[in-house]
Structures are given as structure tokens and as C-alpha cells.
XYZ file of N, CA and C in Angstrom:
804
model
N 62.343 42.407 131.766
C 63.985 42.488 131.333
C 64.291 42.246 130.390
N 63.623 40.562 129.851
C 63.925 39.730 128.486
C 63.497 40.674 127.489
N 62.205 41.366 127.401
C 61.520 42.070 126.435
C 62.348 43.106 126.163
N 62.814 43.937 127.183
C 63.615 45.077 126.983
C 65.084 44.562 126.228
N 65.582 43.679 126.468
C 66.907 43.198 125.680
C 66.678 42.835 124.201
N 65.841 42.324 124.308
C 65.280 41.994 122.717
C 65.219 43.115 122.253
N 64.581 44.121 122.661
C 64.305 45.566 121.978
C 65.685 46.059 121.315
N 66.785 45.991 122.385
C 67.920 46.747 122.345
C 68.677 45.717 121.064
N 68.618 44.562 121.057
C 69.383 44.248 119.856
C 68.497 43.919 118.951
N 67.328 43.920 118.543
C 66.573 43.853 117.148
C 67.302 44.938 116.175
N 67.295 45.826 116.289
C 68.228 46.959 115.336
C 69.298 45.965 114.908
N 70.328 45.355 115.804
C 71.397 44.845 115.188
C 70.805 43.590 114.099
N 70.091 42.974 114.464
C 69.766 41.862 113.659
C 69.101 42.278 112.211
N 68.197 43.531 112.322
C 67.822 44.030 111.263
C 68.653 44.529 110.145
N 69.841 45.373 111.024
C 71.103 45.427 109.873
C 71.718 44.191 109.470
N 71.934 43.399 110.367
C 72.377 42.215 109.934
C 71.832 41.194 108.861
N 70.679 41.222 108.859
C 69.861 40.489 107.885
C 69.998 40.543 106.450
N 70.055 41.761 105.807
C 70.714 42.486 104.591
C 71.457 41.702 104.348
N 72.773 41.923 104.789
C 74.181 40.973 104.728
C 74.239 39.726 104.607
N 73.301 38.976 105.599
C 73.407 37.317 105.711
C 72.713 37.054 103.995
N 71.706 37.882 103.369
C 70.883 37.555 102.412
C 72.066 37.597 101.390
N 72.859 38.899 101.408
C 73.656 39.070 100.028
C 74.941 38.142 100.128
N 75.039 37.425 101.328
C 76.255 36.262 101.231
C 75.329 35.148 101.177
N 73.793 34.629 101.078
C 73.396 33.427 101.108
C 74.021 32.638 99.778
N 74.054 32.999 98.968
C 74.552 32.359 97.691
C 75.816 31.866 97.965
N 76.744 32.509 98.509
C 78.383 32.070 98.918
C 78.089 31.118 100.074
N 77.387 31.086 100.884
C 77.413 30.263 101.838
C 76.758 28.932 101.237
N 75.685 29.013 100.492
C 75.196 27.671 99.861
C 76.068 26.964 98.977
N 76.741 27.627 98.313
C 78.215 27.313 97.229
C 78.910 26.567 98.613
N 79.329 27.139 99.446
C 80.496 26.450 100.448
C 79.848 25.309 100.883
N 78.408 25.413 101.310
C 78.148 23.977 102.373
C 77.877 23.158 101.106
N 77.630 23.204 99.773
C 77.670 22.446 98.888
C 79.014 21.437 98.233
N 80.147 22.468 98.531
C 81.490 22.123 98.485
C 81.723 21.193 99.547
N 81.660 21.621 101.114
C 81.781 20.686 101.880
C 81.268 19.315 101.779
N 79.990 19.323 101.666
C 79.509 18.066 101.258
C 80.096 17.097 100.221
N 80.098 17.701 99.071
C 81.155 16.925 97.986
C 82.559 16.612 98.607
N 83.047 17.377 99.608
C 84.202 16.703 99.972
C 83.978 16.021 100.925
N 82.904 15.430 101.488
C 82.773 14.340 102.677
C 82.424 13.314 102.327
N 81.930 13.081 101.108
C 81.269 11.780 100.379
C 82.751 11.014 100.206
N 83.382 11.588 99.347
C 84.580 10.467 98.745
C 85.660 10.231 99.962
N 85.783 11.287 100.839
C 86.286 10.731 102.291
C 85.774 10.076 102.927
N 84.472 9.693 102.953
C 83.799 8.445 103.805
C 83.748 7.147 103.267
N 83.475 7.117 101.905
C 83.627 6.072 101.060
C 84.862 5.402 101.122
N 86.073 6.493 100.884
C 87.461 5.829 100.774
C 87.663 5.311 101.988
N 87.476 5.950 103.140
C 87.656 5.632 104.766
C 87.056 4.204 104.919
N 85.819 4.016 104.392
C 85.073 2.933 104.862
C 85.938 1.593 104.050
N 85.976 1.584 102.951
C 86.714 0.505 102.059
C 88.315 0.295 102.876
N 88.630 1.176 103.263
C 90.116 0.918 104.133
C 90.085 0.417 105.532
N 89.223 0.846 105.724
C 88.817 0.013 107.095
C 88.276 -1.444 107.135
N 87.312 -1.405 106.072
C 86.988 -3.025 105.634
C 88.031 -3.960 105.280
N 88.884 -3.175 104.501
C 89.993 -4.190 103.981
C 90.649 -4.479 105.301
N 91.221 -3.069 106.102
C 92.151 -3.461 107.306
C 91.444 -4.964 108.232
N 90.469 -4.604 108.439
C 89.703 -5.327 109.110
C 89.431 -6.620 108.527
N 89.359 -6.846 107.318
C 89.361 -8.093 106.752
C 90.607 -9.037 106.912
N 91.751 -8.185 106.804
C 93.225 -8.522 106.798
C 93.233 -9.270 108.232
N 92.823 -8.442 109.304
C 93.052 -8.383 110.737
C 92.566 -9.565 111.020
N 91.124 -9.764 110.887
C 90.577 -10.913 110.996
C 91.452 -12.169 110.455
N 91.689 -12.265 109.215
C 92.518 -13.565 108.721
C 93.900 -13.839 109.467
N 94.197 -12.546 109.806
C 95.431 -13.051 110.762
C 95.392 -13.849 112.062
N 93.945 -13.184 112.550
C 93.687 -13.741 114.004
C 92.948 -15.069 113.786
N 92.321 -15.483 112.694
C 92.193 -16.614 112.118
C 93.098 -17.740 112.179
N 94.186 -16.974 111.536
C 95.491 -17.811 111.237
C 96.007 -18.506 112.782
N 96.235 -17.463 113.382
C 96.750 -17.414 114.550
C 95.969 -18.722 115.686
N 94.532 -18.949 115.497
C 93.886 -19.560 116.176
C 93.757 -20.741 115.556
N 93.766 -21.396 114.458
C 93.887 -22.543 113.869
C 95.103 -23.188 113.814
N 96.108 -22.169 113.419
C 97.688 -23.230 113.142
C 98.123 -23.587 114.285
N 98.387 -24.983 114.438
C 98.859 -25.259 115.901
C 100.007 -24.915 116.355
N 100.961 -24.355 115.405
C 102.571 -23.568 115.711
C 102.418 -22.455 116.138
N 101.309 -21.910 116.291
C 101.258 -20.764 116.764
C 100.175 -20.394 117.877
N 100.618 -19.790 118.824
C 99.789 -19.489 120.107
C 99.228 -18.146 119.778
N 98.198 -17.886 120.406
C 97.190 -16.726 120.135
C 96.982 -16.294 121.635
N 97.115 -14.949 121.988
C 96.766 -14.271 123.160
C 96.994 -12.664 122.980
N 96.541 -11.840 124.048
C 96.876 -10.689 124.119
C 98.312 -10.556 124.303
N 99.216 -10.276 123.673
C 100.419 -9.806 123.736
C 100.999 -8.747 122.980
N 101.813 -7.798 123.924
C 102.429 -6.550 123.074
C 104.098 -6.869 123.151
N 104.615 -7.878 123.827
C 106.184 -7.909 123.607
C 106.726 -8.072 122.100
N 108.262 -7.646 122.253
C 108.733 -7.851 120.722
C 108.586 -9.205 120.146
N 108.747 -10.121 121.129
C 108.733 -11.789 120.574
C 107.293 -11.837 119.969
N 106.194 -11.520 120.311
C 104.958 -11.443 119.754
C 104.674 -10.585 118.803
N 105.312 -9.677 118.439
C 105.205 -9.011 117.218
C 106.242 -9.614 115.909
N 107.405 -10.010 116.336
C 108.295 -10.700 115.836
C 107.581 -11.775 114.850
N 106.871 -12.689 115.784
C 106.115 -13.781 115.699
C 105.287 -13.652 114.352
N 104.519 -12.386 114.513
C 103.369 -11.758 113.691
C 103.889 -11.315 112.572
N 105.322 -10.601 112.456
C 105.959 -10.117 111.306
C 106.472 -11.535 110.644
N 106.939 -12.408 110.941
C 107.234 -13.516 110.493
C 106.612 -13.950 109.698
N 105.369 -14.478 110.412
C 104.621 -15.465 109.823
C 103.485 -14.697 108.778
N 103.239 -13.466 109.112
C 102.364 -12.545 108.331
C 102.681 -11.288 107.440
N 104.321 -11.453 107.217
C 104.973 -10.189 106.477
C 104.227 -9.663 105.141
N 103.446 -10.744 104.358
C 102.682 -10.095 103.279
C 101.370 -9.448 103.343
N 100.457 -10.107 104.374
C 99.414 -9.173 104.999
C 99.692 -7.984 105.508
N 100.864 -7.913 106.525
C 101.325 -6.610 106.911
C 101.512 -5.676 106.114
N 102.567 -6.347 104.954
C 102.898 -5.396 103.760
C 101.719 -4.770 103.112
N 100.572 -5.772 102.995
C 99.253 -5.022 102.044
C 98.798 -3.954 102.785
N 98.355 -4.067 104.189
C 98.024 -2.941 105.193
C 98.962 -1.820 105.240
N 100.454 -2.018 104.827
C 100.955 -1.055 104.823
C 100.830 0.121 103.796
N 100.962 -0.877 102.644
C 100.885 -0.190 101.311
C 99.443 0.613 101.229
N 98.334 -0.263 101.858
C 97.049 0.190 101.583
C 96.930 1.739 102.654
N 97.856 1.634 103.652
C 97.812 3.100 104.585
C 98.376 3.813 103.287
N 99.555 3.778 102.964
C 100.288 4.808 102.313
C 99.535 5.000 100.900
N 98.665 4.217 100.257
C 97.782 4.463 99.110
C 96.698 5.625 99.735
N 96.115 5.246 100.930
C 95.028 5.957 101.845
C 95.545 7.634 101.798
N 96.513 7.336 102.231
C 96.937 8.743 102.508
C 97.440 9.562 101.380
N 98.018 9.184 100.142
C 98.160 9.302 98.774
C 96.927 10.134 97.913
N 95.881 9.084 98.382
C 94.548 9.739 98.002
C 93.823 10.747 98.745
N 94.114 10.470 99.858
C 93.641 11.515 101.006
C 94.124 13.321 100.629
N 95.416 13.123 100.131
C 96.369 13.995 100.060
C 95.690 14.659 98.513
N 95.493 13.814 97.876
C 95.524 14.485 96.113
C 93.754 15.070 96.299
N 92.840 14.285 97.122
C 92.042 14.990 97.229
C 91.541 16.039 98.119
N 92.368 16.322 98.968
C 92.541 17.577 99.522
C 93.124 18.882 98.748
N 94.130 18.372 97.713
C 94.717 19.402 96.899
C 93.756 19.784 95.923
N 92.794 18.880 95.244
C 92.171 18.981 94.468
C 90.790 19.986 95.256
N 90.410 19.603 96.222
C 89.228 20.159 96.986
C 89.986 21.618 97.403
N 90.899 22.039 97.817
C 91.638 23.175 97.829
C 91.602 24.191 96.575
N 91.877 23.317 95.701
C 91.949 24.391 94.113
C 90.491 24.812 93.815
N 89.302 24.027 94.107
C 88.177 24.258 93.784
C 87.555 25.163 94.760
N 88.021 25.172 95.993
C 87.583 26.077 96.922
C 88.152 27.681 96.500
N 89.599 27.511 96.295
C 90.031 28.780 95.725
C 89.387 29.021 94.479
N 89.415 28.466 93.348
C 88.506 28.678 92.646
C 87.109 29.478 92.643
N 86.313 28.704 93.530
C 85.114 29.326 94.013
C 85.359 30.673 94.920
N 86.124 30.640 95.836
C 86.412 32.002 96.375
C 87.058 32.973 95.312
N 87.585 32.443 94.564
C 88.217 33.954 93.381
C 86.899 34.073 92.581
N 86.173 33.464 92.212
C 84.833 33.673 91.180
C 83.991 34.414 92.261
N 83.619 34.185 93.350
C 82.552 34.985 94.388
C 83.450 36.487 94.443
N 84.783 36.547 94.780
C 85.513 37.760 94.597
C 85.552 38.549 93.098
N 85.203 37.711 92.024
C 85.216 38.583 90.863
C 83.852 39.150 90.929
N 82.791 38.595 91.175
C 81.530 38.762 91.454
C 81.189 39.672 92.346
N 82.021 39.778 93.124
C 81.782 41.178 94.304
C 82.363 42.647 93.736
N 83.387 42.218 92.834
C 83.839 43.426 92.564
C 83.106 43.901 91.058
N 82.699 42.945 90.711
C 81.494 43.211 89.331
C 80.408 43.821 89.672
N 79.766 43.769 90.596
C 78.772 44.360 91.032
C 79.121 45.525 91.827
N 80.196 45.901 92.561
C 80.522 47.115 93.128
C 80.694 47.936 91.878
N 81.293 47.499 90.723
C 81.947 48.264 90.007
C 80.481 48.694 89.150
N 79.803 47.822 88.748
C 78.133 48.100 88.188
C 77.623 49.340 88.682
N 77.246 49.022 90.198
C 76.625 49.816 90.880
C 77.290 51.125 90.770
N 78.439 51.157 91.122
C 78.987 52.689 90.989
C 79.012 53.502 89.487
N 79.045 52.637 88.561
C 78.550 53.306 87.074
C 77.172 53.604 87.104
N 76.498 52.705 87.460
C 75.099 53.015 87.270
C 74.659 54.091 87.739
N 75.275 54.430 89.416
C 74.772 55.436 90.207
C 75.619 56.739 89.531
N 76.565 56.728 89.089
C 77.314 57.939 88.556
C 76.453 58.443 87.748
N 76.131 57.564 86.361
C 75.401 57.884 85.105
C 74.010 58.377 85.519
N 73.223 57.905 86.585
C 72.254 58.289 86.823
C 72.431 59.775 87.117
N 73.039 59.919 88.534
C 73.472 61.655 88.863
C 73.497 62.369 88.003
N 74.706 62.048 86.884
C 74.833 62.984 85.429
C 73.483 63.086 84.699
N 72.841 62.152 84.557
C 71.906 62.495 83.612
C 70.664 63.041 84.422
N 70.464 63.253 85.781
C 69.632 63.487 86.522
C 69.897 65.421 86.104
N 70.632 65.945 86.436
C 71.401 67.211 86.101
C 71.274 67.461 84.704
N 71.889 66.945 83.692
C 71.574 67.099 82.190
C 70.171 67.101 81.824
N 69.618 68.385 81.468
C 68.423 68.315 80.524
C 68.161 68.124 79.081
N 69.427 68.259 78.837
C 69.247 67.773 77.272
C 69.349 66.394 76.671
N 69.159 65.454 77.915
C 69.727 64.057 77.332
C 68.324 63.317 78.300
N 67.571 62.412 77.660
C 66.625 62.155 78.460
C 66.901 60.460 78.810
N 66.744 60.753 80.277
C 67.483 59.616 80.778
C 66.770 58.247 80.845
N 65.681 58.619 80.168
C 64.638 57.127 79.938
C 65.356 56.621 78.596
N 66.053 57.311 77.948
C 66.404 56.907 76.742
C 67.575 55.969 76.534
N 68.666 56.194 77.882
C 69.794 55.751 78.131
C 69.715 54.421 78.794
N 70.441 53.510 77.801
C 70.321 52.195 78.948
C 72.014 52.195 79.465
N 71.735 52.476 80.644
C 73.396 52.454 81.466
C 73.843 51.093 81.680
N 72.938 50.261 81.365
C 73.536 48.210 81.664
C 74.281 48.039 80.380
N 73.436 48.459 79.183
C 73.962 48.344 77.986
C 75.341 48.747 77.801
N 75.060 50.089 78.025
C 76.568 51.130 78.112
C 77.620 50.306 78.917
N 77.426 49.921 80.080
C 78.434 49.257 81.043
C 79.158 48.168 80.178
N 78.245 47.321 79.663
C 78.612 45.854 79.353
C 79.613 46.188 78.034
N 79.221 47.502 77.062
C 80.027 47.899 76.068
C 81.371 47.875 76.497
N 81.759 48.931 77.782
C 82.508 49.504 78.319
C 83.398 48.330 79.070
N 82.600 47.346 79.841
C 83.367 46.291 80.440
C 82.847 45.218 79.952
N 83.209 44.590 79.081
C 82.704 43.335 78.555
C 82.813 42.132 79.444
N 84.046 41.954 79.702
C 84.515 40.815 81.188
C 84.276 41.202 82.466
N 83.445 41.885 82.652
C 82.982 42.647 84.051
C 83.291 41.521 85.020
N 82.082 40.452 84.668
C 81.930 39.278 85.912
C 82.811 38.301 85.954
N 84.245 38.412 84.972
C 85.344 37.609 85.106
C 86.317 38.168 85.898
N 85.954 39.698 86.262
C 86.809 40.462 86.818
C 87.875 41.290 86.537
N 87.547 41.186 85.182
C 88.530 42.185 84.171
C 87.772 43.549 83.719
N 88.727 44.670 84.164
C 88.086 45.859 83.900
C 89.229 46.473 82.939
N 89.684 45.868 82.037
C 90.850 46.702 81.288
C 90.855 46.192 79.571
N 89.398 46.066 79.399
C 89.429 45.544 77.986
C 88.476 46.485 77.521
N 88.622 47.175 76.687
C 87.499 48.468 76.196
C 87.641 48.506 74.631
N 87.892 47.548 73.928
C 88.065 47.294 72.491
C 86.567 47.747 71.562
N 85.621 47.484 72.510
C 84.350 47.591 71.642
C 83.895 49.244 71.865
N 84.310 49.690 73.160
C 83.570 51.058 73.497
C 84.726 52.013 72.357
N 86.026 51.900 72.498
C 86.969 52.632 71.368
C 86.479 52.529 70.327
N 85.967 51.203 69.844
C 85.887 51.146 68.374
C 84.050 51.649 67.975
N 83.613 52.012 68.654
C 82.164 52.758 68.781
C 82.731 54.107 68.699
N 83.507 54.789 69.813
C 83.793 56.262 69.696
C 84.893 57.065 68.672
N 85.693 55.682 67.880
C 86.299 56.111 66.828
C 85.445 56.383 65.954
N 84.381 55.262 65.510
C 83.473 55.553 64.382
C 82.674 56.938 64.583
N 82.267 57.207 65.797
C 81.793 58.671 65.945
C 82.411 59.797 65.480
N 84.000 59.485 65.973
C 84.696 60.236 65.572
C 84.674 60.991 64.009
N 84.867 59.532 63.345
C 85.065 59.573 61.767
C 83.791 60.384 61.431
N 82.587 60.065 62.071
C 81.222 60.248 61.460
C 81.436 61.956 61.620
N 82.011 62.564 62.456
C 82.030 63.980 62.916
C 82.973 64.270 61.600
N 84.112 63.859 61.202
C 84.772 64.313 60.642
C 84.360 64.319 59.119
N 83.658 63.120 58.700
C 83.017 63.167 57.546
C 82.162 64.287 57.207
N 81.276 64.605 58.529
C 80.306 65.385 58.352
C 80.587 66.973 58.112
N 82.113 66.919 58.729
C 82.438 68.158 58.976
C 83.099 68.583 57.282
N 83.999 67.501 56.353
C 83.865 67.654 55.065
C 82.561 67.791 54.196
N 81.619 67.367 54.554
C 80.842 67.374 53.680
C 80.049 68.733 53.831
N 80.052 69.532 54.964
C 79.581 70.588 55.260
C 80.553 71.813 54.693
N 82.029 71.588 54.637
C 82.815 72.381 54.046
C 82.928 72.402 52.781
N 82.797 71.141 51.899
C 82.817 70.976 50.818
C 81.711 71.892 50.309
N 80.324 71.858 50.623
C 79.227 73.020 50.243
C 79.320 74.279 50.342
N 80.385 74.522 51.249
C 80.622 75.981 51.048
C 79.696 77.114 51.417
N 79.475 78.035 50.387
C 78.504 78.892 51.057
C 76.947 78.461 50.713
N 76.741 77.235 50.066
C 75.757 77.007 49.425
C 75.170 76.287 50.517
N 74.631 76.732 51.556
C 74.123 75.586 52.604
C 73.572 74.410 52.194
N 72.508 74.614 51.366
C 71.422 73.957 50.976
C 72.117 72.644 50.413
N 73.361 72.829 50.313
C 73.894 71.647 49.365
C 74.276 70.516 50.761
N 74.290 70.997 51.948
C 74.937 70.117 52.949
C 73.409 69.582 53.558
N 73.459 68.529 53.775
C 71.968 67.559 54.480
C 72.572 67.200 55.565
N 71.449 67.730 56.496
C 72.256 67.446 57.994
C 71.247 66.246 58.538
N 70.304 65.752 57.677
C 69.245 64.721 58.396
C 70.239 63.470 58.207
N 71.019 63.326 57.053
C 71.704 61.933 57.103
C 73.012 62.037 58.057
N 73.049 62.885 58.442
C 74.187 63.069 59.252
C 73.484 62.728 60.687
N 72.191 63.476 60.923
C 71.577 62.904 62.201
C 71.458 61.253 62.124
N 70.976 60.397 61.109
C 70.666 59.347 61.129
C 71.945 58.263 61.255
N 72.953 59.029 60.431
C 74.579 58.076 61.004
C 74.516 57.913 62.222
N 74.815 59.519 63.037
C 74.838 59.339 64.498
C 73.713 58.659 65.080
N 72.802 58.935 64.935
C 71.627 57.877 65.680
C 71.923 56.438 66.065
N 72.339 55.800 64.794
C 72.556 54.525 64.440
C 73.811 53.952 65.553
N 74.572 55.052 65.336
C 76.018 54.456 66.051
C 75.959 54.558 67.745
N 74.891 55.639 68.359
C 74.933 55.996 69.413
C 73.981 54.725 69.912
N 73.143 54.467 69.110
C 72.125 52.831 69.655
C 73.009 51.891 69.767
N 74.241 51.884 69.395
C 75.171 50.499 69.712
C 75.603 50.678 71.025
N 75.631 51.969 71.375
C 76.046 52.470 73.201
C 74.672 52.426 74.170
N 73.519 51.792 73.463
C 72.436 51.975 74.215
C 71.838 53.324 74.544
N 72.060 54.056 73.845
C 71.866 55.722 73.510
C 70.569 55.801 72.628
N 69.545 55.944 72.848
C 68.684 56.459 72.077
C 68.377 58.139 71.620
N 68.408 58.128 70.504
C 67.918 59.561 69.831
C 67.409 59.725 68.701
N 66.136 60.481 68.685
C 65.364 60.430 67.551
C 65.895 62.104 66.459
N 65.186 61.987 65.266
C 65.664 63.157 64.452
C 65.021 63.908 64.815
N 65.584 65.395 64.790
C 64.960 66.329 65.069
C 65.336 67.966 64.534
N 64.972 69.142 64.631
C 65.523 70.231 63.840
C 67.007 70.094 64.111
N 67.645 70.714 63.347
C 69.110 71.018 63.231
C 69.377 71.354 64.637
N 68.995 72.514 65.057
C 69.925 73.280 66.486
C 69.323 72.403 67.662
N 68.272 71.595 67.620
C 68.003 70.971 68.507
C 69.060 69.823 68.840
N 69.042 69.106 67.707
C 69.659 67.870 67.590
C 71.595 68.343 67.687
N 71.663 69.479 67.584
C 73.111 69.797 67.659
C 73.496 69.684 69.284
N 72.824 70.249 69.797
C 72.682 70.510 71.353
C 72.637 69.416 71.969
N 71.972 68.569 71.606
C 71.669 67.121 72.213
C 73.059 66.079 71.986
N 73.424 66.313 70.659
C 74.683 65.629 70.265
C 75.665 66.133 71.267
N 76.085 67.195 71.414
C 77.239 68.364 72.071
C 76.991 67.404 73.883
N 75.815 67.519 74.392
C 75.503 67.067 75.438
C 75.976 65.517 75.851
N 75.391 64.577 74.707
C 75.915 63.252 74.476
C 77.179 63.104 74.588
N 77.989 63.620 73.691
C 79.327 63.827 73.643
C 79.902 64.240 75.241
N 79.935 64.875 75.502
C 80.162 65.259 77.035
C 79.762 63.912 78.327
N 78.748 63.889 77.962
C 78.409 62.660 78.977
C 79.666 61.318 79.141
N 79.445 61.227 77.464
C 80.589 60.091 77.200
C 81.914 60.079 77.599
N 82.433 61.765 77.506
C 83.595 62.126 77.786
C 83.863 62.183 79.373
N 82.755 62.141 80.238
C 83.145 61.870 81.029
C 83.153 60.566 81.838
N 82.421 59.589 81.189
C 82.449 58.423 81.453
C 84.127 57.870 80.882
N 84.476 58.366 79.998
C 85.976 57.846 79.492
C 86.829 58.410 80.686
N 86.593 59.844 81.037
C 87.636 60.404 82.184
C 87.579 59.390 83.495
N 86.250 59.311 83.641
C 86.272 58.373 85.075
C 86.695 57.295 85.013
N 86.688 56.494 84.112
C 87.176 55.141 84.161
C 88.231 54.690 83.183
N 88.892 55.779 82.538
C 90.139 55.583 81.864
C 90.143 54.817 80.864
N 89.085 54.641 80.125
C 88.691 53.140 79.271
C 89.295 53.360 78.043
N 89.584 54.580 77.472
C 89.978 55.129 76.318
C 90.491 56.329 76.329
N 91.594 56.582 74.986
C 91.952 57.705 74.864
C 91.347 59.209 73.763
N 90.088 58.213 73.385
C 89.225 58.860 72.053
C 88.384 60.021 73.498
N 88.372 61.123 73.231
C 87.546 62.244 73.563
C 86.536 63.061 72.434
N 85.552 62.963 72.196
C 84.409 63.520 71.296
C 84.221 65.061 71.489
N 84.427 65.734 72.892
C 84.150 66.842 73.204
C 84.870 67.607 72.140
N 86.135 67.747 72.245
C 87.073 68.663 71.659
C 87.264 68.264 70.301
N 86.460 67.718 69.703
C 86.835 67.833 68.389
C 86.028 68.830 67.766
N 86.489 69.533 66.703
C 85.942 70.645 66.012
C 84.787 70.014 65.167
N 83.356 70.611 65.744
C 82.483 70.572 64.604
C 81.778 71.446 63.901
N 82.235 71.493 62.415
C 82.183 72.859 61.867
C 80.436 72.850 61.334
N 80.130 71.739 61.101
C 78.762 71.749 60.674
C 77.682 71.981 61.628
N 77.944 72.554 63.049
C 77.232 72.664 63.914
C 76.857 74.400 63.907
């Protein structure tokens, strides 16, 4: 019967195990933070108890040694009044120490709460970062598997991701300046090649396509996309496919207004 019960709950623990591993770093960090919190509380409390005990022993010693004072177990108002009158400084010191202890504990509590909040915020940012990164890589792989003109082994999706989301690890997904600059540069190169092609006019030999390829290849490399020199028609087809791929990412993540696909490419 016990074996059958274990078999029933075994699948549950198998599913639970990856989840525990995923949150293991967070658990370790939280445990370390708790240990850090414990130490100052224990030290300060020990100092406080030592001081209070020392003062209390001093009061008891005075009660025993001074002939004008009688010592015994007493909780009446008159007994407390005797202690208050004769040991006002000692009692004031205990009071001040207690207030100071409360202030210290409150300060430590605020500081550690702030640390715990920052730790929680950091882990939240990392969770969002990994979710966004995984979604991006998954989407990119699905697209590239369908696109036959782009060699998916020549596209570094991780490099492309960090160009688009440079502050992803800190939980910010709204800064895409580097990506926009590269797309703008590609747009400028397209316009430059259009001008060179149109200036050549009917004399097609005057337009050199290889320099255009070299310029585009250099700029795409900044995005983690590796392209090689090819014959003109093959390169044109691959160039179009890459621009469509980048436009798909731009639309999906709304990371810039620059779209490369719609730009006229007279040189093709």
C-alpha cells in the first residue's frame, strides 16, 4: 500500500523538482540575507542584556551592602519608590539603553527590509529578462526555420537580442537606440546604393554591386547576422529576406519605427 502511494505522488515530485531548481538561487540568496539579519540582532541584544544585567547586579549589590536600605522580594509601590529614589541614574541608563535598542532594531529592520525589497526587485527583473529572452529566441528560431534564404546558423540571436534590449537584465525593455542606429545606417546604405545605381543610368557596368554587398555585410555583422559575398541575384534575394526578418522583429517588439522592407531598392 505504501509503495502504491509513493508511485501516485512520484509524478508530482518529478514536476516539482525543476521548479525547485529554478528558484534555488533565490532561496540561497534569501537564506543568506536572513543569516545577515540574525547576526546584528544577536550581537546587539547580547550587549544590551549584558549591560542591563551589570546595572541590575550593581543595584542589588548596593541594596545588600548599604545599611540604610533593606533588600528582599518586594513589589509594592513603596519598594519601587525606594529603588527609584536611590538608583534613578541607573534606572535612567536602563531606560535610555532600551530606547536606543529599539531605535537600532528599527533601523536594522528598515535597512534589511530595503535590502530584501531590492533583492526581490532584482530577481523580478531577472525573471522578466529570461522570459523576454526565451520568447525572443523561440520566435527567432521559428521564423528562421521557415525562411530558407537565411542560414539560421549564421544568425546570432543572442547578440541581436542584446543589441535590441541592452538593459534587459535590469528589467528595462524600452531603450533601443543602438538597434535604431544600425537600422538607420542600413536605410542610408540602401539610399546610397539607389543613388549610385540611378547615377549610372543605362551604363550598368558603372554600378559596382560588390561594394554595396561589402557595406551591407559589415552593417549586418553588428546585429549578429553573418552574410557572405555572392552573385548579385542571390545576394539581393537574401538581403530582402533579412530585411523582412528584421521588420518582423521590429513589429513584434515595437522597438523602432524604421522599417527596411518598404524602402525602394532600385539597385535590385
